[in-house]
mmCIF file of C-alpha atoms in Angstrom:
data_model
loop_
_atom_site.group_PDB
_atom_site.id
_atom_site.type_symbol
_atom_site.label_atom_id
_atom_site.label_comp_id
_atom_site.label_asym_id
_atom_site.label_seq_id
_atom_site.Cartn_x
_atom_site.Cartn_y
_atom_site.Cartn_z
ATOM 1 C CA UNK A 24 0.000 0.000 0.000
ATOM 2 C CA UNK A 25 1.792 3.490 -1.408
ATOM 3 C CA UNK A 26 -0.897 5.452 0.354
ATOM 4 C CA UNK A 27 -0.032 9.147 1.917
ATOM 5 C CA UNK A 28 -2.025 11.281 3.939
ATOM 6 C CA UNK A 29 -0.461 14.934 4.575
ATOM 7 C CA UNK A 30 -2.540 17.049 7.454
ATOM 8 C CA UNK A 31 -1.767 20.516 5.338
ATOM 9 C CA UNK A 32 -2.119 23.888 6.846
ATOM 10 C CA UNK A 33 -3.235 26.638 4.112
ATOM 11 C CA UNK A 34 -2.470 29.445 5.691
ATOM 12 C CA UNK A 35 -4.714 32.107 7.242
ATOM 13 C CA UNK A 36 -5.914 33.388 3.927
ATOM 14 C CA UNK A 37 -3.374 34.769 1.302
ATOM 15 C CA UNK A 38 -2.548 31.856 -1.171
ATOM 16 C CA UNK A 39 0.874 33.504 -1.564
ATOM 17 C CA UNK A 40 1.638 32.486 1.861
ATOM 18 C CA UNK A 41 1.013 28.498 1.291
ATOM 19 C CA UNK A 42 4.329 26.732 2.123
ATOM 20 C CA UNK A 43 6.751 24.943 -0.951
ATOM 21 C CA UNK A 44 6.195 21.839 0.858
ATOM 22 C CA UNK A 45 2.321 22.247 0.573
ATOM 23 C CA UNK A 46 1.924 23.025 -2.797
ATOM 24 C CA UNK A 47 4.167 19.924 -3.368
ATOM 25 C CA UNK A 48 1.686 18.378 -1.753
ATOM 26 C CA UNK A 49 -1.308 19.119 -3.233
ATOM 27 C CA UNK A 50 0.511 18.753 -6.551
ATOM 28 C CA UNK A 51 0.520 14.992 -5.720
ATOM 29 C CA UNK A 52 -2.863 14.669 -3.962
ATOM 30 C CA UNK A 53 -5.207 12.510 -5.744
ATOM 31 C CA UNK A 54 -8.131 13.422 -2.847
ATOM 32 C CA UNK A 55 -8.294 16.886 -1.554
ATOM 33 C CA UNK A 56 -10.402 17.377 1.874
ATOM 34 C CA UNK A 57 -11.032 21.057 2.333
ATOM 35 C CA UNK A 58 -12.531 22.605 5.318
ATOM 36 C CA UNK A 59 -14.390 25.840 4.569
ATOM 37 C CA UNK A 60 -12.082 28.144 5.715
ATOM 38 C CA UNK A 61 -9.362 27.467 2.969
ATOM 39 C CA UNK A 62 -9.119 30.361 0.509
ATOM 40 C CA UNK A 63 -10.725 28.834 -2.953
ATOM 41 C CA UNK A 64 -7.646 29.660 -5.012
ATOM 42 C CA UNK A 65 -5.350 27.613 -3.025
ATOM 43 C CA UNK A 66 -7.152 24.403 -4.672
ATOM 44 C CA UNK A 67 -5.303 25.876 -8.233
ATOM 45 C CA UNK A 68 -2.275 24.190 -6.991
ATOM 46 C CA UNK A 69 -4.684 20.757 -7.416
ATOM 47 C CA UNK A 70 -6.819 20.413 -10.442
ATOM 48 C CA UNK A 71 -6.136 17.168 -11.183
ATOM 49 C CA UNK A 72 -7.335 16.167 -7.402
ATOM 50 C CA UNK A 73 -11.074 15.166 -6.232
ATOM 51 C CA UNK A 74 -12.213 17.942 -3.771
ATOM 52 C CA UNK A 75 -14.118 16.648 -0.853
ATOM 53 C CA UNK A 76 -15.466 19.438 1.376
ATOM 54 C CA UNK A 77 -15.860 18.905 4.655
ATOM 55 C CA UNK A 78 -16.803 21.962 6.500
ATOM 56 C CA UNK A 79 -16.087 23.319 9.704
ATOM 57 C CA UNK A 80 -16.534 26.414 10.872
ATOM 58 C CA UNK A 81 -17.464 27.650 14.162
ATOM 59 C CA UNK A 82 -21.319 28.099 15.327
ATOM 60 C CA UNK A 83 -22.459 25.905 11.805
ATOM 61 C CA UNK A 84 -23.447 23.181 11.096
ATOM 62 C CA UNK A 85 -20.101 20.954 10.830
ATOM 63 C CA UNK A 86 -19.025 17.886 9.154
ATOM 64 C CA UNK A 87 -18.252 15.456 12.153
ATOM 65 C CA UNK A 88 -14.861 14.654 12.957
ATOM 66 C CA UNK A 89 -15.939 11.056 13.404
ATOM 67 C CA UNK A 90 -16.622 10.466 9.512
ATOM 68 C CA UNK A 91 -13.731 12.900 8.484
ATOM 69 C CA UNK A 92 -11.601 10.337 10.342
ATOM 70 C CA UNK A 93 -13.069 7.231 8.397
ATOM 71 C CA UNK A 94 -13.077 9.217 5.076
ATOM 72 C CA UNK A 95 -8.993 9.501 5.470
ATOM 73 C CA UNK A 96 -9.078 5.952 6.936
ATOM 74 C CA UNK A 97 -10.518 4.248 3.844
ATOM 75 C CA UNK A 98 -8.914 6.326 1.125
ATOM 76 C CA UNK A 99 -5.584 5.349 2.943
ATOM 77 C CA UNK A 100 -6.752 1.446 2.951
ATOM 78 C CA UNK A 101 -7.331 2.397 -0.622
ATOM 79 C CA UNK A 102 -3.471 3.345 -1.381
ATOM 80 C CA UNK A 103 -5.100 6.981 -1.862
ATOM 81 C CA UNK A 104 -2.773 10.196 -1.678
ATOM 82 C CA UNK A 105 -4.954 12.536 0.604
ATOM 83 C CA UNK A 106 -4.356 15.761 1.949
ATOM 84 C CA UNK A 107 -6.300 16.940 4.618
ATOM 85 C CA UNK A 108 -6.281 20.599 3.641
ATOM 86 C CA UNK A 109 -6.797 22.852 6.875
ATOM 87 C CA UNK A 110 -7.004 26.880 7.451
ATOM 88 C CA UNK A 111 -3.809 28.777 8.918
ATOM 89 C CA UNK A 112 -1.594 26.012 11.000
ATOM 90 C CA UNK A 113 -2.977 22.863 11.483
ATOM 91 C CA UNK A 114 -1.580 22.185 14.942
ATOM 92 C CA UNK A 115 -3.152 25.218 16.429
ATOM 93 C CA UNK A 116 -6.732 24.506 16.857
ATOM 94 C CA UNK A 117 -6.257 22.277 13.592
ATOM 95 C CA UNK A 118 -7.539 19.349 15.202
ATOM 96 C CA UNK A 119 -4.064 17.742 13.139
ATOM 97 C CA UNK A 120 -2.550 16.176 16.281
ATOM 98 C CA UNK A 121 -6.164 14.412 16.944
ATOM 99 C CA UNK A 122 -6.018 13.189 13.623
ATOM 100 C CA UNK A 123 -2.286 11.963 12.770
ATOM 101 C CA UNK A 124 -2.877 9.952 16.668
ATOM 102 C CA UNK A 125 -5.961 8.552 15.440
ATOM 103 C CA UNK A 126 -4.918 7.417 12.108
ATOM 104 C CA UNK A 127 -1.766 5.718 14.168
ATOM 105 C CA UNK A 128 -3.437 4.151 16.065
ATOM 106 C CA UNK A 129 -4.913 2.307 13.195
ATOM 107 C CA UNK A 130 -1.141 1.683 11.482
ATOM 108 C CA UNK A 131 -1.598 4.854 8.971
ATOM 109 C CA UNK A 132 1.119 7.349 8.712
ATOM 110 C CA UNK A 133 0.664 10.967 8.242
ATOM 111 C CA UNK A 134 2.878 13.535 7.537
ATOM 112 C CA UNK A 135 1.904 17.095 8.606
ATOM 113 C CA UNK A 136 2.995 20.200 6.573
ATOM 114 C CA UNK A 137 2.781 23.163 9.274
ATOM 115 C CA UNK A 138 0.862 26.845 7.906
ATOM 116 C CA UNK A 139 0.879 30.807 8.784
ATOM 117 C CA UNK A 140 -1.253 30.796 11.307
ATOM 118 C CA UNK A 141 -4.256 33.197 10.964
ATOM 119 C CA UNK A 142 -2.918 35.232 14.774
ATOM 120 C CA UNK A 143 0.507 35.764 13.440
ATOM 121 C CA UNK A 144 -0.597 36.545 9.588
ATOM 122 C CA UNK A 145 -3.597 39.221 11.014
ATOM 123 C CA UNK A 146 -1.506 40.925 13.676
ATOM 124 C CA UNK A 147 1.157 41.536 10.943
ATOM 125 C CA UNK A 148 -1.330 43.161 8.593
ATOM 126 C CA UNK A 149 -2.099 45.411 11.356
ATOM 127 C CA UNK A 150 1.250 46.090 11.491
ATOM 128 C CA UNK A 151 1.573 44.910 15.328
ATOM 129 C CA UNK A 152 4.310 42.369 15.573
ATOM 130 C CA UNK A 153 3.457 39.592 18.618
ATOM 131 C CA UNK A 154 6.910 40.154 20.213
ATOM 132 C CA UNK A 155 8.237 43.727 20.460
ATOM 133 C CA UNK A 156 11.619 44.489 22.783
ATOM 134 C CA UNK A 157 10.906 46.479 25.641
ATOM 135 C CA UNK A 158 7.063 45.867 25.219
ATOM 136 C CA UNK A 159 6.330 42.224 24.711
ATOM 137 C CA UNK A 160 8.319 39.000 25.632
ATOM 138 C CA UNK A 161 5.842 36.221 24.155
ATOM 139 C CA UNK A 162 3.323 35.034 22.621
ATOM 140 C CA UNK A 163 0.163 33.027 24.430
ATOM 141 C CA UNK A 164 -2.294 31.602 22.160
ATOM 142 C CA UNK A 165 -5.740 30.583 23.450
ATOM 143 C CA UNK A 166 -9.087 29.607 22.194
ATOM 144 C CA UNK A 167 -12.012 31.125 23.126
ATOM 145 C CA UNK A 168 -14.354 27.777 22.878
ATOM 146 C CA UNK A 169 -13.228 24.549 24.748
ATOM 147 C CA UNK A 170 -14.304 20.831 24.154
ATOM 148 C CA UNK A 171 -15.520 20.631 27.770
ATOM 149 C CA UNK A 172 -16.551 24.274 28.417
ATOM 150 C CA UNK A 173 -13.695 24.913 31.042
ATOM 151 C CA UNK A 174 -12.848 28.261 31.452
ATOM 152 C CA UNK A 175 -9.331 29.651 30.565
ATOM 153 C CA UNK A 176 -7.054 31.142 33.552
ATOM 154 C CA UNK A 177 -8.135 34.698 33.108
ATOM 155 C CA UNK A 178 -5.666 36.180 35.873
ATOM 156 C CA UNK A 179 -2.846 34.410 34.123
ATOM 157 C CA UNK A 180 -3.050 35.750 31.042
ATOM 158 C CA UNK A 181 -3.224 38.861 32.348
ATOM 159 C CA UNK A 182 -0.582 38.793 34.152
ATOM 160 C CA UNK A 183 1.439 37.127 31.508
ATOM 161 C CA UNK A 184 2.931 40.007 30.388
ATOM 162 C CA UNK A 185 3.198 38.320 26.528
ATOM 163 C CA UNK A 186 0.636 39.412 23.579
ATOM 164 C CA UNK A 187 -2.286 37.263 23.807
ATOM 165 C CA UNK A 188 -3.589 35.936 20.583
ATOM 166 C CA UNK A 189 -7.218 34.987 21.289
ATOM 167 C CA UNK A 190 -8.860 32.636 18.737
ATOM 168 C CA UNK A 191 -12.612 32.594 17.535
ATOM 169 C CA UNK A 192 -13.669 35.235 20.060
ATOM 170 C CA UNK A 193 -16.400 36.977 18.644
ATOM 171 C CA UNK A 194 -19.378 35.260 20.569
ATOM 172 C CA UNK A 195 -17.359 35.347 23.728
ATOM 173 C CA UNK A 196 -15.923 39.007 23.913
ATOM 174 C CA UNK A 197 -17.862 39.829 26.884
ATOM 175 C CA UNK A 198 -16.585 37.188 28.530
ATOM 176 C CA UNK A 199 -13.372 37.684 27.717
ATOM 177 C CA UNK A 200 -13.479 41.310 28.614
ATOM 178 C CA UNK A 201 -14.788 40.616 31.817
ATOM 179 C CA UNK A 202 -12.148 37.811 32.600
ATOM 180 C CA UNK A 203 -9.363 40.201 31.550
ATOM 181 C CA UNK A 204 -9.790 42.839 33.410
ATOM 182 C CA UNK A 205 -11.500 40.949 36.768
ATOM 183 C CA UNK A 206 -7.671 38.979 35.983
ATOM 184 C CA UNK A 207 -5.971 42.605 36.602
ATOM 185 C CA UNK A 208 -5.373 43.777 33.387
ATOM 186 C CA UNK A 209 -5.087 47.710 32.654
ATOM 187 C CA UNK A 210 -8.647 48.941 30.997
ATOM 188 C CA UNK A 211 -6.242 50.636 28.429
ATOM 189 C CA UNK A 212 -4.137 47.391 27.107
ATOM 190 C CA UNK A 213 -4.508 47.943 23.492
ATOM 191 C CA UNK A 214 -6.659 45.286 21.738
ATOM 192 C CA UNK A 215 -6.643 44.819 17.867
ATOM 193 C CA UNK A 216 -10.004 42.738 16.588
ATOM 194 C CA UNK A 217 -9.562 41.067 12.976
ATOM 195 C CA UNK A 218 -11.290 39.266 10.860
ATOM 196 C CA UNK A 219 -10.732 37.250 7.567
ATOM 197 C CA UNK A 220 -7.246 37.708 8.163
ATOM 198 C CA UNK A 221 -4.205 39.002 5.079
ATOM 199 C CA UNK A 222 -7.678 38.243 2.592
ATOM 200 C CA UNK A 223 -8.772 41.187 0.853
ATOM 201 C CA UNK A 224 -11.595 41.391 2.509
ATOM 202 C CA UNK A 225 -10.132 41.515 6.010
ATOM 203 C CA UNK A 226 -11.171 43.841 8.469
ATOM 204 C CA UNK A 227 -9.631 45.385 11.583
ATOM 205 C CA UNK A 228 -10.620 47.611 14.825
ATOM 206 C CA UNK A 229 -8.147 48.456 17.434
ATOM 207 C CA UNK A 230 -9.173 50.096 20.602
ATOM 208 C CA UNK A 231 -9.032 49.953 24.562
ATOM 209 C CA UNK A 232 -10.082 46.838 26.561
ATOM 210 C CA UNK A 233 -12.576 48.660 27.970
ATOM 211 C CA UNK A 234 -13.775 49.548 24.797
ATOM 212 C CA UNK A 235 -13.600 46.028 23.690
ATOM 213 C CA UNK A 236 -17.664 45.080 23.344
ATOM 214 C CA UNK A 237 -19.196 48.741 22.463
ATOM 215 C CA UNK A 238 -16.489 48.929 19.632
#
């Protein structure tokens, strides 16, 4: 069996920012599964590949991890070359460490081909790089939304004293307002909100933290 699944990250948005190593890739994919955050024109790099879409996207309705798992099990049984074609990194909140462990433990290699991720890519298009001298040490990246609804270490974080990168926070910003600044950090930290990030279409708001839900 010459089978070869590759857990691809796409980037955040920009196809210009896709990796050599991905495009090689999806130059030798014969099966393509796309989630729906995957700018369109990256799939150029694959026309002579079937696309499978397999949607996910937070708050829709999502294809279920169970059957994207037997999908890449029985095109690998198959001697298939897959790629599993993910938005921005797909080891941070990619779901590609789930996936390579699962397909492991079932004797199927994978081979994952790390992205931009969409925090780094979005903050540099605002022209705010994650680690400054003098102003920033590190970089913490969270999620907003957690499997089991535990809540993330607010006073932590605010403390920290490294940028944090806060993933699919829209629904949440209250929350995360409130747990910021009940964690002790200054009303006035500077707070950047983007969407669709280095896409064309992407769209950006700085302001205060107090300012964070009425802007």
């Amino acid at each position: 069996m010459n089978a070869k699944i590759w857990l691809v990250g796409a980037g955040p948005g920009d196809p210009e920012l896709l990796t050599l190593k991905a495009v090689r890739a999806l130059r030798e994919a014969e099966i393509v599964m796309v989630d729906d955050l995957v700018n369109p024109e990256v799939l150029d790099h694959c026309p002579q590949a079937r696309i499978i879409r397999v949607g996910k996207r937070g708050g829709c309705r999502s294809t279920p991890q169970a059957f994207i798992n037997r999908l890449m099990l029985r095109y690998a049984r198959q001697g298939k070359i897959l790629v599993r074609l993910k938005g921005g990194d797909p080891c941070i909140f990619g779901r590609a460490g789930e996936e390579a462990e699962w397909l492991a433990q079932r004797g199927v290699d994978s081979e994952i081909v790390n992205g931009i991720t969409a925090g780094l890519a979005g903050a540099t298009q605002c022209g705010i790089p994650l680690t400054l001298r003098g102003v920033s040490r590190g970089v913490t990246l969270v999620t907003a939304h957690t499997q089991d609804d535990s809540d993330l270490n607010w006073q932590g974080l605010a403390e920290g004293g490294t940028t944090l990168v806060v993933y699919m926070g829209v629904a949440r910003l209250a929350h995360i307002q409130r747990g910021l600044r009940e964690g002790g950090m200054h009303p006035a930290t500077p707070v950047a909100m983007i969407e669709r990030a280095s896409s064309p279409d992407q769209r950006q708001h700085s302001c205060r933290l107090d300012q964070l839900c009425e802007q």
